[in-house]
């Protein structure tokens, strides 16, 4: 039985219920530019960043879509909400982080969101003390489903001693491509069965992960 050394967390839709908030704000803002965003369209962008996200947005809206302006405005709204009332933390996250901290298991974040926003969101929610490292979307060239962000967050930790927690299809594919075991906690849309099958477990909430890892690793 191996030990458990590092838990690698996605953020949006996994730690915070921000995907729904981001979608709602984006829907309002793109309407002002003459575009219409549906839930199905938004789900297709989950886990993407950089060129991969830009290419997907062009597929959805066409070449003239004002991606930069929309993103800046949506992020500003989320920052205002985070500062005013804090972002909603997903069910079971605080329990899971407390459990891992008690057992000395390192927790890090690997998210497509820019590092500066990750730091701000964690601080406003009082979760910053649980994480020893952050790998934001700007830290790698290739977006999920490429494995780059998880390999960077992994560092020198053996893959067999690590675990990724993800909610999105692209995130699960990225963890699988990196060769790191992954647990799926679906958020806005449950990934298709062929993607779910790449995960070791599927959990309803983060708190359910505690029972899933207890007994699997010698130090849990």
PDB file of N, CA and C in Angstrom, residues 32-78:
ATOM      1  N   UNK A  32     -24.841  42.390 -24.522  1.00  0.00           N
ATOM      2  CA  UNK A  32     -24.587  43.782 -24.869  1.00  0.00           C
ATOM      3  C   UNK A  32     -23.774  43.940 -26.133  1.00  0.00           C
ATOM      4  N   UNK A  33     -23.075  42.875 -26.500  1.00  0.00           N
ATOM      5  CA  UNK A  33     -22.288  42.885 -27.736  1.00  0.00           C
ATOM      6  C   UNK A  33     -23.044  42.213 -28.884  1.00  0.00           C
ATOM      7  N   UNK A  34     -24.281  41.782 -28.606  1.00  0.00           N
ATOM      8  CA  UNK A  34     -25.078  41.158 -29.663  1.00  0.00           C
ATOM      9  C   UNK A  34     -24.916  39.659 -29.791  1.00  0.00           C
ATOM     10  N   UNK A  35     -24.377  39.008 -28.765  1.00  0.00           N
ATOM     11  CA  UNK A  35     -24.188  37.555 -28.794  1.00  0.00           C
ATOM     12  C   UNK A  35     -25.123  36.880 -27.794  1.00  0.00           C
ATOM     13  N   UNK A  36     -25.336  35.595 -28.000  1.00  0.00           N
ATOM     14  CA  UNK A  36     -26.170  34.806 -27.091  1.00  0.00           C
ATOM     15  C   UNK A  36     -25.385  33.587 -26.624  1.00  0.00           C
ATOM     16  N   UNK A  37     -25.276  33.421 -25.315  1.00  0.00           N
ATOM     17  CA  UNK A  37     -24.528  32.301 -24.735  1.00  0.00           C
ATOM     18  C   UNK A  37     -25.486  31.362 -24.008  1.00  0.00           C
ATOM     19  N   UNK A  38     -25.489  30.096 -24.404  1.00  0.00           N
ATOM     20  CA  UNK A  38     -26.310  29.092 -23.724  1.00  0.00           C
ATOM     21  C   UNK A  38     -25.447  28.279 -22.770  1.00  0.00           C
ATOM     22  N   UNK A  39     -26.092  27.554 -21.876  1.00  0.00           N
ATOM     23  CA  UNK A  39     -25.385  26.678 -20.945  1.00  0.00           C
ATOM     24  C   UNK A  39     -24.570  25.631 -21.705  1.00  0.00           C
ATOM     25  N   UNK A  40     -25.158  25.075 -22.756  1.00  0.00           N
ATOM     26  CA  UNK A  40     -24.472  24.052 -23.545  1.00  0.00           C
ATOM     27  C   UNK A  40     -23.199  24.609 -24.183  1.00  0.00           C
ATOM     28  N   UNK A  41     -23.267  25.847 -24.639  1.00  0.00           N
ATOM     29  CA  UNK A  41     -22.091  26.485 -25.234  1.00  0.00           C
ATOM     30  C   UNK A  41     -21.020  26.718 -24.166  1.00  0.00           C
ATOM     31  N   UNK A  42     -21.444  27.197 -23.008  1.00  0.00           N
ATOM     32  CA  UNK A  42     -20.483  27.496 -21.945  1.00  0.00           C
ATOM     33  C   UNK A  42     -19.756  26.236 -21.487  1.00  0.00           C
ATOM     34  N   UNK A  43     -20.478  25.132 -21.360  1.00  0.00           N
ATOM     35  CA  UNK A  43     -19.876  23.877 -20.905  1.00  0.00           C
ATOM     36  C   UNK A  43     -18.722  23.461 -21.824  1.00  0.00           C
ATOM     37  N   UNK A  44     -18.822  23.796 -23.097  1.00  0.00           N
ATOM     38  CA  UNK A  44     -17.780  23.431 -24.051  1.00  0.00           C
ATOM     39  C   UNK A  44     -16.472  24.181 -23.805  1.00  0.00           C
ATOM     40  N   UNK A  45     -16.517  25.238 -22.990  1.00  0.00           N
ATOM     41  CA  UNK A  45     -15.305  26.020 -22.707  1.00  0.00           C
ATOM     42  C   UNK A  45     -14.646  25.637 -21.378  1.00  0.00           C
ATOM     43  N   UNK A  46     -15.282  24.768 -20.601  1.00  0.00           N
ATOM     44  CA  UNK A  46     -14.785  24.444 -19.266  1.00  0.00           C
ATOM     45  C   UNK A  46     -13.385  23.835 -19.309  1.00  0.00           C
ATOM     46  N   UNK A  47     -12.505  24.336 -18.450  1.00  0.00           N
ATOM     47  CA  UNK A  47     -11.153  23.791 -18.349  1.00  0.00           C
ATOM     48  C   UNK A  47     -10.175  24.321 -19.369  1.00  0.00           C
ATOM     49  N   UNK A  48     -10.649  25.156 -20.300  1.00  0.00           N
ATOM     50  CA  UNK A  48      -9.774  25.671 -21.349  1.00  0.00           C
ATOM     51  C   UNK A  48      -9.222  27.042 -20.973  1.00  0.00           C
ATOM     52  N   UNK A  49      -8.057  27.344 -21.513  1.00  0.00           N
ATOM     53  CA  UNK A  49      -7.457  28.660 -21.325  1.00  0.00           C
ATOM     54  C   UNK A  49      -6.549  28.958 -22.507  1.00  0.00           C
ATOM     55  N   UNK A  50      -6.044  30.175 -22.594  1.00  0.00           N
ATOM     56  CA  UNK A  50      -5.103  30.527 -23.644  1.00  0.00           C
ATOM     57  C   UNK A  50      -5.651  30.316 -25.044  1.00  0.00           C
ATOM     58  N   UNK A  51      -4.811  29.809 -25.934  1.00  0.00           N
ATOM     59  CA  UNK A  51      -5.190  29.630 -27.341  1.00  0.00           C
ATOM     60  C   UNK A  51      -6.342  28.641 -27.497  1.00  0.00           C
ATOM     61  N   UNK A  52      -6.334  27.593 -26.655  1.00  0.00           N
ATOM     62  CA  UNK A  52      -7.399  26.593 -26.756  1.00  0.00           C
ATOM     63  C   UNK A  52      -8.761  27.228 -26.486  1.00  0.00           C
ATOM     64  N   UNK A  53      -8.814  28.120 -25.498  1.00  0.00           N
ATOM     65  CA  UNK A  53     -10.068  28.804 -25.182  1.00  0.00           C
ATOM     66  C   UNK A  53     -10.433  29.775 -26.298  1.00  0.00           C
ATOM     67  N   UNK A  54      -9.458  30.530 -26.792  1.00  0.00           N
ATOM     68  CA  UNK A  54      -9.724  31.488 -27.868  1.00  0.00           C
ATOM     69  C   UNK A  54     -10.269  30.791 -29.105  1.00  0.00           C
ATOM     70  N   UNK A  55      -9.667  29.659 -29.445  1.00  0.00           N
ATOM     71  CA  UNK A  55     -10.124  28.900 -30.615  1.00  0.00           C
ATOM     72  C   UNK A  55     -11.553  28.408 -30.423  1.00  0.00           C
ATOM     73  N   UNK A  56     -11.871  27.941 -29.206  1.00  0.00           N
ATOM     74  CA  UNK A  56     -13.219  27.447 -28.946  1.00  0.00           C
ATOM     75  C   UNK A  56     -14.247  28.584 -29.020  1.00  0.00           C
ATOM     76  N   UNK A  57     -13.888  29.758 -28.483  1.00  0.00           N
ATOM     77  CA  UNK A  57     -14.799  30.901 -28.525  1.00  0.00           C
ATOM     78  C   UNK A  57     -15.048  31.364 -29.959  1.00  0.00           C
ATOM     79  N   UNK A  58     -14.028  31.273 -30.797  1.00  0.00           N
ATOM     80  CA  UNK A  58     -14.198  31.632 -32.207  1.00  0.00           C
ATOM     81  C   UNK A  58     -15.126  30.650 -32.904  1.00  0.00           C
ATOM     82  N   UNK A  59     -15.030  29.375 -32.508  1.00  0.00           N
ATOM     83  CA  UNK A  59     -15.935  28.367 -33.060  1.00  0.00           C
ATOM     84  C   UNK A  59     -17.380  28.672 -32.681  1.00  0.00           C
ATOM     85  N   UNK A  60     -17.569  29.126 -31.426  1.00  0.00           N
ATOM     86  CA  UNK A  60     -18.910  29.366 -30.911  1.00  0.00           C
ATOM     87  C   UNK A  60     -19.513  30.684 -31.382  1.00  0.00           C
ATOM     88  N   UNK A  61     -18.669  31.739 -31.469  1.00  0.00           N
ATOM     89  CA  UNK A  61     -19.195  33.075 -31.734  1.00  0.00           C
ATOM     90  C   UNK A  61     -18.698  33.717 -33.029  1.00  0.00           C
ATOM     91  N   UNK A  62     -17.661  33.186 -33.621  1.00  0.00           N
ATOM     92  CA  UNK A  62     -17.105  33.797 -34.815  1.00  0.00           C
ATOM     93  C   UNK A  62     -15.870  34.632 -34.516  1.00  0.00           C
ATOM     94  N   UNK A  63     -15.219  35.095 -35.554  1.00  0.00           N
ATOM     95  CA  UNK A  63     -13.940  35.798 -35.434  1.00  0.00           C
ATOM     96  C   UNK A  63     -14.040  37.123 -34.696  1.00  0.00           C
ATOM     97  N   UNK A  64     -15.201  37.788 -34.734  1.00  0.00           N
ATOM     98  CA  UNK A  64     -15.302  39.121 -34.154  1.00  0.00           C
ATOM     99  C   UNK A  64     -15.609  39.161 -32.665  1.00  0.00           C
ATOM    100  N   UNK A  65     -15.684  38.006 -32.032  1.00  0.00           N
ATOM    101  CA  UNK A  65     -16.057  37.976 -30.613  1.00  0.00           C
ATOM    102  C   UNK A  65     -15.025  38.723 -29.759  1.00  0.00           C
ATOM    103  N   UNK A  66     -15.466  39.681 -28.918  1.00  0.00           N
ATOM    104  CA  UNK A  66     -14.532  40.497 -28.118  1.00  0.00           C
ATOM    105  C   UNK A  66     -14.092  39.767 -26.843  1.00  0.00           C
ATOM    106  N   UNK A  67     -13.336  38.711 -27.001  1.00  0.00           N
ATOM    107  CA  UNK A  67     -12.963  37.841 -25.884  1.00  0.00           C
ATOM    108  C   UNK A  67     -12.299  38.595 -24.739  1.00  0.00           C
ATOM    109  N   UNK A  68     -11.312  39.421 -25.055  1.00  0.00           N
ATOM    110  CA  UNK A  68     -10.559  40.117 -24.019  1.00  0.00           C
ATOM    111  C   UNK A  68     -11.454  41.035 -23.192  1.00  0.00           C
ATOM    112  N   UNK A  69     -12.268  41.833 -23.856  1.00  0.00           N
ATOM    113  CA  UNK A  69     -13.143  42.760 -23.149  1.00  0.00           C
ATOM    114  C   UNK A  69     -14.149  42.022 -22.275  1.00  0.00           C
ATOM    115  N   UNK A  70     -14.738  40.954 -22.806  1.00  0.00           N
ATOM    116  CA  UNK A  70     -15.717  40.181 -22.053  1.00  0.00           C
ATOM    117  C   UNK A  70     -15.081  39.564 -20.819  1.00  0.00           C
ATOM    118  N   UNK A  71     -13.916  38.963 -20.997  1.00  0.00           N
ATOM    119  CA  UNK A  71     -13.230  38.305 -19.884  1.00  0.00           C
ATOM    120  C   UNK A  71     -12.884  39.296 -18.781  1.00  0.00           C
ATOM    121  N   UNK A  72     -12.366  40.459 -19.150  1.00  0.00           N
ATOM    122  CA  UNK A  72     -12.015  41.484 -18.169  1.00  0.00           C
ATOM    123  C   UNK A  72     -13.247  41.907 -17.371  1.00  0.00           C
ATOM    124  N   UNK A  73     -14.348  42.115 -18.050  1.00  0.00           N
ATOM    125  CA  UNK A  73     -15.564  42.570 -17.380  1.00  0.00           C
ATOM    126  C   UNK A  73     -16.144  41.500 -16.462  1.00  0.00           C
ATOM    127  N   UNK A  74     -16.106  40.242 -16.923  1.00  0.00           N
ATOM    128  CA  UNK A  74     -16.633  39.150 -16.092  1.00  0.00           C
ATOM    129  C   UNK A  74     -15.756  38.954 -14.855  1.00  0.00           C
ATOM    130  N   UNK A  75     -14.449  38.974 -15.035  1.00  0.00           N
ATOM    131  CA  UNK A  75     -13.536  38.813 -13.901  1.00  0.00           C
ATOM    132  C   UNK A  75     -13.709  39.949 -12.891  1.00  0.00           C
ATOM    133  N   UNK A  76     -13.942  41.141 -13.394  1.00  0.00           N
ATOM    134  CA  UNK A  76     -14.147  42.275 -12.493  1.00  0.00           C
ATOM    135  C   UNK A  76     -15.393  42.048 -11.637  1.00  0.00           C
ATOM    136  N   UNK A  77     -16.458  41.531 -12.255  1.00  0.00           N
ATOM    137  CA  UNK A  77     -17.687  41.256 -11.507  1.00  0.00           C
ATOM    138  C   UNK A  77     -17.454  40.189 -10.434  1.00  0.00           C
ATOM    139  N   UNK A  78     -16.694  39.153 -10.775  1.00  0.00           N
ATOM    140  CA  UNK A  78     -16.415  38.105  -9.800  1.00  0.00           C
ATOM    141  C   UNK A  78     -15.533  38.631  -8.674  1.00  0.00           C
TER     142      UNK A  78
END
